[in-house]
PDB file of C-alpha atoms in Angstrom:
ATOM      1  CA  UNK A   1      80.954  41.937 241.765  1.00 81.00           C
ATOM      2  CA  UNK A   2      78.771  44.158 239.582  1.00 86.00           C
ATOM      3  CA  UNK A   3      76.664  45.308 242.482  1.00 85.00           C
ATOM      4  CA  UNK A   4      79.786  46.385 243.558  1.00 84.00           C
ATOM      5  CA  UNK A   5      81.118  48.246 240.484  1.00 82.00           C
ATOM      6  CA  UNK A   6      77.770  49.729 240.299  1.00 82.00           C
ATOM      7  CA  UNK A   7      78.272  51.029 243.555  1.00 83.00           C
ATOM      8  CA  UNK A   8      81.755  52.578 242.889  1.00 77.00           C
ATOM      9  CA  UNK A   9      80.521  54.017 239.391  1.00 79.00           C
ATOM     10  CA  UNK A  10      77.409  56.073 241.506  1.00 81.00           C
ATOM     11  CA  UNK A  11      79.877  56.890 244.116  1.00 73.00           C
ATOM     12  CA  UNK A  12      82.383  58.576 241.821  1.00 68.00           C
ATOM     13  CA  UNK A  13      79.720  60.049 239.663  1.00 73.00           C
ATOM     14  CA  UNK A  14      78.338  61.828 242.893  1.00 71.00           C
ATOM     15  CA  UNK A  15      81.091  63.031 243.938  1.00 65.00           C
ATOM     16  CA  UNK A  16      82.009  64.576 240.645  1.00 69.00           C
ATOM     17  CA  UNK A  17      78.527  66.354 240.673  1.00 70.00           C
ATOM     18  CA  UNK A  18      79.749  67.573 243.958  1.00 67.00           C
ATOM     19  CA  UNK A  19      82.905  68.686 242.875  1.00 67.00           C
ATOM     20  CA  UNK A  20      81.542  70.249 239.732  1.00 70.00           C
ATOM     21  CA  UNK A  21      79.231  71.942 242.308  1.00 70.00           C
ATOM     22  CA  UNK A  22      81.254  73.372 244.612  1.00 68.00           C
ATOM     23  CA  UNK A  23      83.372  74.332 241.778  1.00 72.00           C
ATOM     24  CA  UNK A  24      80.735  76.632 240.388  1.00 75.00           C
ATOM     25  CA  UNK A  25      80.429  78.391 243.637  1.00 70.00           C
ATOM     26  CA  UNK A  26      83.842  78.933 243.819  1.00 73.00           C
ATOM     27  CA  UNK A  27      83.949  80.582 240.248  1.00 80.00           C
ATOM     28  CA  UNK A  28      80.773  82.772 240.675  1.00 81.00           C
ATOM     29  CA  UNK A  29      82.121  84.255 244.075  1.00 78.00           C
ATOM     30  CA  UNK A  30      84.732  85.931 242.589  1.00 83.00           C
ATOM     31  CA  UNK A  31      83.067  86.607 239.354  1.00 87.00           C
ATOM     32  CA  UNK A  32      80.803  88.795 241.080  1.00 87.00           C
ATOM     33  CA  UNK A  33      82.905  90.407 243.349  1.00 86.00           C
ATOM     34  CA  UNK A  34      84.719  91.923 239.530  1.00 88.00           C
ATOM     35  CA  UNK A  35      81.107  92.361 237.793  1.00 90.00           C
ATOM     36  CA  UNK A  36      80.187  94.359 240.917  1.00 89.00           C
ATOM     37  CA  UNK A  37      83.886  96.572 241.237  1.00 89.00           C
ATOM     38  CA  UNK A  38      83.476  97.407 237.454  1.00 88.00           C
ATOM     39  CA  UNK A  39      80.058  98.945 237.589  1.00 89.00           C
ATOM     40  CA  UNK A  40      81.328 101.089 240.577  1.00 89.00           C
ATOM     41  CA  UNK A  41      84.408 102.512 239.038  1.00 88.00           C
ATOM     42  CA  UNK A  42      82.304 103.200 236.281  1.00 87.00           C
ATOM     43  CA  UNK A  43      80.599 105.768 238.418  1.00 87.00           C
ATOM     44  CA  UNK A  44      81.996 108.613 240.139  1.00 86.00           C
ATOM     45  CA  UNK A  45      83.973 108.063 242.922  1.00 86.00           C
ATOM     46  CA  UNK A  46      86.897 109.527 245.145  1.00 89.00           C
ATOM     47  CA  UNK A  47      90.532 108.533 244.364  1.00 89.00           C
ATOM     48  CA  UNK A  48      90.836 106.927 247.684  1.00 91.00           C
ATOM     49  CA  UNK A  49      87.470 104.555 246.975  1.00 89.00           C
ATOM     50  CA  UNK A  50      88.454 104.159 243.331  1.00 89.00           C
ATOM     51  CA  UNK A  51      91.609 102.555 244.838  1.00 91.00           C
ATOM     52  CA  UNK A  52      90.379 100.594 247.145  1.00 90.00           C
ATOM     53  CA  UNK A  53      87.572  98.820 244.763  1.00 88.00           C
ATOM     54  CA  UNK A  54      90.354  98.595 242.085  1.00 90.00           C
ATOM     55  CA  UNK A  55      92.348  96.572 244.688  1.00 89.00           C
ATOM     56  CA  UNK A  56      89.601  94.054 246.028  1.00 87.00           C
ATOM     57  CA  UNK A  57      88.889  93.173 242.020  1.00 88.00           C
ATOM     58  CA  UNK A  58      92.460  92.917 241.392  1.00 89.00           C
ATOM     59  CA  UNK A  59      92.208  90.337 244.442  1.00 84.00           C
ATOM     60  CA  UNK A  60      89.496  88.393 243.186  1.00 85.00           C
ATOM     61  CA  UNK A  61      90.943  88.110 239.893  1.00 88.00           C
ATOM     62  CA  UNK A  62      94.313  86.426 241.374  1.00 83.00           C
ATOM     63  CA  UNK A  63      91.688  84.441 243.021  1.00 78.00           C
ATOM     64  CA  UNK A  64      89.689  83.424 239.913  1.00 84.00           C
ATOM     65  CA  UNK A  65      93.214  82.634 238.134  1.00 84.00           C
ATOM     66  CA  UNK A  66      94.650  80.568 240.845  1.00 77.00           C
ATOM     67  CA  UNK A  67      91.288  78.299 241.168  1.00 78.00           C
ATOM     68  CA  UNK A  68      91.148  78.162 237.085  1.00 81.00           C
ATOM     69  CA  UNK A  69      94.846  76.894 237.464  1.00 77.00           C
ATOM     70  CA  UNK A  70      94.124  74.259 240.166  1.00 72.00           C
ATOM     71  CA  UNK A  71      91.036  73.208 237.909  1.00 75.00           C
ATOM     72  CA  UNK A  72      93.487  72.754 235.470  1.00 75.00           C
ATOM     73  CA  UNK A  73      96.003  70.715 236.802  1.00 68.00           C
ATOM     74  CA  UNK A  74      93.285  68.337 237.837  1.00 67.00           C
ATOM     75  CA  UNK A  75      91.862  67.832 234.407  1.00 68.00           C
ATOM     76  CA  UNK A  76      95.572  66.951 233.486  1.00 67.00           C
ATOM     77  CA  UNK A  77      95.694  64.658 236.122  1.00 61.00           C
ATOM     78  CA  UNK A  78      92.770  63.288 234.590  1.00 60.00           C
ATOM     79  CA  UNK A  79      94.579  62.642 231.215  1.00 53.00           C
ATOM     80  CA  UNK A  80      96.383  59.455 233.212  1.00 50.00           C
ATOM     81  CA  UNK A  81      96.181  57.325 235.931  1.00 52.00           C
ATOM     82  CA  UNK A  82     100.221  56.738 235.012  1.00 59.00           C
ATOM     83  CA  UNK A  83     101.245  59.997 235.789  1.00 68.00           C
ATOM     84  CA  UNK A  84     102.942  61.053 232.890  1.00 70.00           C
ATOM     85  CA  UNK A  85     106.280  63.231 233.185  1.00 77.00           C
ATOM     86  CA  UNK A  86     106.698  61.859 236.823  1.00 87.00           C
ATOM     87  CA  UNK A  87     110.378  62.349 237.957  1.00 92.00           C
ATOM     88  CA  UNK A  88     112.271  62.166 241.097  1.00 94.00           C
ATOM     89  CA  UNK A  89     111.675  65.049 242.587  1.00 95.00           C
ATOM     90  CA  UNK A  90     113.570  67.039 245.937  1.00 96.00           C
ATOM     91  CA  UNK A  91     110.495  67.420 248.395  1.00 96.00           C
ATOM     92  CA  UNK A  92     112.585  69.801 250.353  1.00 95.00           C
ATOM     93  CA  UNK A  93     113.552  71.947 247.405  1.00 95.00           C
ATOM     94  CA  UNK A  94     109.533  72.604 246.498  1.00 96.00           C
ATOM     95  CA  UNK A  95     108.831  73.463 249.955  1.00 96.00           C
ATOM     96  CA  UNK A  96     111.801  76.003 249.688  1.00 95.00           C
ATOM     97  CA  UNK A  97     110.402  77.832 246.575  1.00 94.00           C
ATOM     98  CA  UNK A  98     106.984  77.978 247.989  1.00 94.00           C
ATOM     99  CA  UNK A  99     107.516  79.267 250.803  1.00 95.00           C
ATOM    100  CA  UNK A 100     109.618  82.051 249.142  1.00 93.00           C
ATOM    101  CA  UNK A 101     106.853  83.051 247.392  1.00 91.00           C
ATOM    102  CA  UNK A 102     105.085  83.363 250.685  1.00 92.00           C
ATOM    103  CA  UNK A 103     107.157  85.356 252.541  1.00 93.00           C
ATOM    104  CA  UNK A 104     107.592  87.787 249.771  1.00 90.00           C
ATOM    105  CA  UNK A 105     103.513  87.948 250.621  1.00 86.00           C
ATOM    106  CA  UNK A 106     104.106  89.169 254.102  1.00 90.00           C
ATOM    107  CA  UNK A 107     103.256  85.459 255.574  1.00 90.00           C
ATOM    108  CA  UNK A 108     105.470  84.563 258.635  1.00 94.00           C
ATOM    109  CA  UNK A 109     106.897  81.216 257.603  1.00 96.00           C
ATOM    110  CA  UNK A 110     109.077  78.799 259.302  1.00 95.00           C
ATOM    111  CA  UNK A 111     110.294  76.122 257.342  1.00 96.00           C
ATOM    112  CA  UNK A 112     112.157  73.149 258.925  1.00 95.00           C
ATOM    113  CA  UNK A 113     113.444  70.235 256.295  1.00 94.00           C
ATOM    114  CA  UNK A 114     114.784  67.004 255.834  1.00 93.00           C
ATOM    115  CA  UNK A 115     116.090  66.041 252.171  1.00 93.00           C
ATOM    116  CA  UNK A 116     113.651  64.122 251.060  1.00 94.00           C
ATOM    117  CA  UNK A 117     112.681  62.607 247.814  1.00 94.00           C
ATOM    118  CA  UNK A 118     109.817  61.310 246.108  1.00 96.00           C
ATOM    119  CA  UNK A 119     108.211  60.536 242.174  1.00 94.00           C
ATOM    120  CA  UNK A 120     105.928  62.340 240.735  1.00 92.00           C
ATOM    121  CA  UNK A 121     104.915  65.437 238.235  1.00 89.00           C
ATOM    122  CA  UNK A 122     106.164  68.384 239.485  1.00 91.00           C
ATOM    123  CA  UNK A 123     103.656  70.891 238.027  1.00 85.00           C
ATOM    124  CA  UNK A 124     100.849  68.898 240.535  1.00 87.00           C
ATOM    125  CA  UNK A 125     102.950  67.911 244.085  1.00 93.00           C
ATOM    126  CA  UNK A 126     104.274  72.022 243.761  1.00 92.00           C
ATOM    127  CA  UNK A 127     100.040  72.533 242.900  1.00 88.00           C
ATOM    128  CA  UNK A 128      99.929  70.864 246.229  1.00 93.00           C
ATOM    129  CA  UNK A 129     102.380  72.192 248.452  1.00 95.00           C
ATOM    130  CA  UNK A 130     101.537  75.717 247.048  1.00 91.00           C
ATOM    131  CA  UNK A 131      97.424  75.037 247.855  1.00 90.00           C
ATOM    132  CA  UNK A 132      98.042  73.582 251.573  1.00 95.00           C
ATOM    133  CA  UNK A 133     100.263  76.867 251.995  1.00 95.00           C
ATOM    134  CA  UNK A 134      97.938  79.762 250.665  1.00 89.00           C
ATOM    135  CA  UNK A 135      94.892  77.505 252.812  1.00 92.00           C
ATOM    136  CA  UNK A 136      97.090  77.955 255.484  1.00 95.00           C
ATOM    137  CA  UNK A 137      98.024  81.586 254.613  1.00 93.00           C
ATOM    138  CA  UNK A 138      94.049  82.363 254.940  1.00 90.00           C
ATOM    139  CA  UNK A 139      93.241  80.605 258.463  1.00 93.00           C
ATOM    140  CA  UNK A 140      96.536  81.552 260.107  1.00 95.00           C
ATOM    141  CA  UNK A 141      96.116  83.763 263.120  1.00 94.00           C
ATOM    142  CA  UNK A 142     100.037  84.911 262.849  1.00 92.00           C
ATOM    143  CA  UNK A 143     102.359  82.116 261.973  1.00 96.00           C
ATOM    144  CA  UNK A 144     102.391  79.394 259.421  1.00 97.00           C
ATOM    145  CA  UNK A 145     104.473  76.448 260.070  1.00 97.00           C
ATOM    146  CA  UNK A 146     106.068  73.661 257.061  1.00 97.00           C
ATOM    147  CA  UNK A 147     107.286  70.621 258.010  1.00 97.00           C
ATOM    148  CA  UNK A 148     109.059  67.777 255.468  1.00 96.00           C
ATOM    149  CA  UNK A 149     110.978  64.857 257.118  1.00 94.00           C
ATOM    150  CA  UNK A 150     110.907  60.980 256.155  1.00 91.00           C
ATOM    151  CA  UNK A 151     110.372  57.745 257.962  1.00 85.00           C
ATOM    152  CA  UNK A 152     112.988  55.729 255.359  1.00 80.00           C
ATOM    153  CA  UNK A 153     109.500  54.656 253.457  1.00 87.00           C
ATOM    154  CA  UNK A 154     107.048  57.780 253.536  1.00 93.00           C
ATOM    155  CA  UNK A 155     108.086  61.726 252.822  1.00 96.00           C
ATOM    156  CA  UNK A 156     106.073  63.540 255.615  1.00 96.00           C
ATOM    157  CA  UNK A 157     104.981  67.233 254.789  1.00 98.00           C
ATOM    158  CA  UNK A 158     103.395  68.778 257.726  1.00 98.00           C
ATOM    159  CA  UNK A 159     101.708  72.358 256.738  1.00 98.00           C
ATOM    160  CA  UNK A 160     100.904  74.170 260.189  1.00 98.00           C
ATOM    161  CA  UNK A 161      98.863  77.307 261.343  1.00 97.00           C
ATOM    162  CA  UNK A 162      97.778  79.058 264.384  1.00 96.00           C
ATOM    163  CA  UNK A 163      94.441  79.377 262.928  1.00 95.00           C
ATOM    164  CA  UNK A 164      91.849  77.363 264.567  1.00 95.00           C
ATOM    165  CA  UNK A 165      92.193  73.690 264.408  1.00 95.00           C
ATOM    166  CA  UNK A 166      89.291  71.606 262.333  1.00 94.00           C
ATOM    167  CA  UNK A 167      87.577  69.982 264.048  1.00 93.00           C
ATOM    168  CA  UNK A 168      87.245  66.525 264.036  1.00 92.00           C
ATOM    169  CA  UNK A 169      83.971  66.021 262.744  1.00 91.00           C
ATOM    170  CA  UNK A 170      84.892  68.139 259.637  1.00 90.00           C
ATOM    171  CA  UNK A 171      87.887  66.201 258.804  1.00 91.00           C
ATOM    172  CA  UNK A 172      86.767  64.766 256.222  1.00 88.00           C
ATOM    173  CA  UNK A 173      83.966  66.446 255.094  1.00 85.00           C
ATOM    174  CA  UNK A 174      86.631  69.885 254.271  1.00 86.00           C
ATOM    175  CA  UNK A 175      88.221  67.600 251.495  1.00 84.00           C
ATOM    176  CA  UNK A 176      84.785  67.596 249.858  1.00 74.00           C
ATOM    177  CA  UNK A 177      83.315  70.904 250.210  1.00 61.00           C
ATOM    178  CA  UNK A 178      86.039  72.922 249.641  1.00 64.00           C
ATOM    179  CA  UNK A 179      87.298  73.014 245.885  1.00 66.00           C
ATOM    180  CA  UNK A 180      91.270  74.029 246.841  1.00 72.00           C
ATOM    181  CA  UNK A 181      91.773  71.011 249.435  1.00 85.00           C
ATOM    182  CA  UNK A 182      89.595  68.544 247.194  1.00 82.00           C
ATOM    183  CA  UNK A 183      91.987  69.134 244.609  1.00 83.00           C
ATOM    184  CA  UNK A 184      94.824  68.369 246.775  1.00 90.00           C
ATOM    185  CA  UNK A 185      93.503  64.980 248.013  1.00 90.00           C
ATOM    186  CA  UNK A 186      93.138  64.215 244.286  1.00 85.00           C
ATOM    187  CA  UNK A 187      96.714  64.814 243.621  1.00 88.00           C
ATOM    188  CA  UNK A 188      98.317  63.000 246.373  1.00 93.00           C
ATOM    189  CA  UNK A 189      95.963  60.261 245.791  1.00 90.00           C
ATOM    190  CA  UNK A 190      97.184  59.907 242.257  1.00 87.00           C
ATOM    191  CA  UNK A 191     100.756  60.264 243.947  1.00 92.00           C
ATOM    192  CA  UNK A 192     100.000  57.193 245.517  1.00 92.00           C
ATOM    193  CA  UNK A 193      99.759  58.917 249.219  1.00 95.00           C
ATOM    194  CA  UNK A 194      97.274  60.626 251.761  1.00 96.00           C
ATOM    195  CA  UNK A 195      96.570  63.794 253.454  1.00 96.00           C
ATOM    196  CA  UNK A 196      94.648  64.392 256.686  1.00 96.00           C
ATOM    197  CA  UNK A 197      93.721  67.646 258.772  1.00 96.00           C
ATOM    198  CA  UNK A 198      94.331  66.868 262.263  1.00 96.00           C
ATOM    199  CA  UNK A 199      96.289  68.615 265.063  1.00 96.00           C
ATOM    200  CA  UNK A 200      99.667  69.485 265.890  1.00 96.00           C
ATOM    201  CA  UNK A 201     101.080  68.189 269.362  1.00 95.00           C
ATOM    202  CA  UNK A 202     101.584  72.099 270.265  1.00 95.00           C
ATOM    203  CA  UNK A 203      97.957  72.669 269.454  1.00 95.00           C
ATOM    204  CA  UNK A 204      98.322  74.482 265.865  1.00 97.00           C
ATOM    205  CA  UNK A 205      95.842  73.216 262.655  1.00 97.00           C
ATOM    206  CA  UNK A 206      97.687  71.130 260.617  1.00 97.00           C
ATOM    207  CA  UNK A 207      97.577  69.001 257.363  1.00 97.00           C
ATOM    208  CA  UNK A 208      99.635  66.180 256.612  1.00 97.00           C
ATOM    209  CA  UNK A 209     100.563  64.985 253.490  1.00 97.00           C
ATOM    210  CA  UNK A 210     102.139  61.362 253.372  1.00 97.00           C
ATOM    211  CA  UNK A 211     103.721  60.482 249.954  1.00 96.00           C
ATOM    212  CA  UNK A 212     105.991  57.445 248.851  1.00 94.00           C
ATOM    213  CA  UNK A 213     109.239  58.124 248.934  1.00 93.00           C
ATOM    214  CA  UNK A 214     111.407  57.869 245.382  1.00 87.00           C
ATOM    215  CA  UNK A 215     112.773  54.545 244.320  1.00 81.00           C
ATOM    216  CA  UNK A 216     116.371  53.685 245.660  1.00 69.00           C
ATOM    217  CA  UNK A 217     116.630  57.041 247.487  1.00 65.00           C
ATOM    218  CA  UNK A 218     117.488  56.954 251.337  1.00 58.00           C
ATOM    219  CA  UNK A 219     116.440  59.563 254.218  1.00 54.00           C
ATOM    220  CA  UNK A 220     119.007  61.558 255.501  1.00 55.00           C
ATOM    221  CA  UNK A 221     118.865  60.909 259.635  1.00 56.00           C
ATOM    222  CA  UNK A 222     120.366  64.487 260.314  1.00 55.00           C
ATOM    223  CA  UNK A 223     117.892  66.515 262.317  1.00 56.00           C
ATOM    224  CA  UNK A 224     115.655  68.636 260.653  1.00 63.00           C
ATOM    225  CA  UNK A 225     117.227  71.925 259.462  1.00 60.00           C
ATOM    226  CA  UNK A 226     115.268  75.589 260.005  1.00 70.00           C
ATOM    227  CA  UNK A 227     115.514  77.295 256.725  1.00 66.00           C
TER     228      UNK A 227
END
């Protein structure tokens, strides 16, 4: 039984270091990408250049401040393994609001729901729904495609693209590497659920988040509505 501990303590401490890692990559990307803009508006240049350097640092800032905000919400996460502040919370209404905000991007959402509800903090499962959406927003080819129905036990959200699919020998590896998605397994894990990459039956990328549903509530068996 302590071999066994032992074995879970090294585990999670590696994969900390990793996190921490990749973490630091993710911060000194964009970091540079400003450090390098400021020197060269700092110079002469055209008003057409000066614009466009102003907007790629103004991109890598909103960049920078969404990552410092997912880093964030995982240290709170942190703070309890009891989630603190969970409520019952409308599934389909978070989905709504997020993908609002990325239409009024210029994404090309279509949304299809089920009312669904499940318990949890809101600040982290919107955290989650709004990461799987902007890591869709990035790999789509067009279209991005969000899913949330129920089995009677499990909430489903389904977050599609037309991007390239992962492949399957990456599957789990892209929860690791990648600082965004490793933040949303953390959550739903601390939700109590799971999230996978896999495939759509059409062929599109998609993740899939599976989540408990709230205590006492019932799933609606009226077909999915397009919003």
């Amino acid at each position: 039984a302590i071999n066994e501990l032992l074995d879970r303590l090294r585990r999670s401490d590696a994969e900390r270091a990793s996190f921490v890692s990749d973490a630091g990559h993710e911060l000194r990307s964009p970091l540079s990408t400003v450090s390098v803009s400021l020197e060269l508006l700092s110079g002469e240049l055209t008003p057409q250049r000066r614009a466009i350097v102003a907007e790629r640092a103004s991109g890598q800032l909103t960049r920078l401040s969404t990552l410092v905000d997912d880093l964030l919400a995982l240290a709170k996460s942190d703070e309890s393994a009891e989630l603190v502040g969970a409520t019952d919370l409308d599934l389909d209404d978070l989905v709504l609001g997020e993908a609002a905000l990325a239409r009024a991007r210029g994404g090309q959402v279509t949304v299809r729901l089920e009312p669904v509800r499940v318990t949890g903090v809101e600040a982290q499962v919107t955290r989650v729904v709004r990461n799987l959406v902007e890591n869709a927003m990035r790999h789509a080819a067009g279209e991005i495609r969000i899913e949330v129905s129920g089995d009677g036990e499990s909430a489903l959200l389904a977050v599609d693209n037309d991007g390239p699919v992962v492949s399957e020998s990456d599957r789990e590896r892209i929860f690791e590497r990648f600082v965004r998605l490793a933040i949303v397994r953390e959550l739903v894990r601390r939700h109590g659920g799971n999230v996978t990459a896999t495939e759509a039956p059409d062929g599109w990328c998609r993740f899939l988040v599976t989540l408990p549903v709230a205590e006492g509530s019932s799933v609606d068996d009226s077909p999915m509505v397009p919003v």
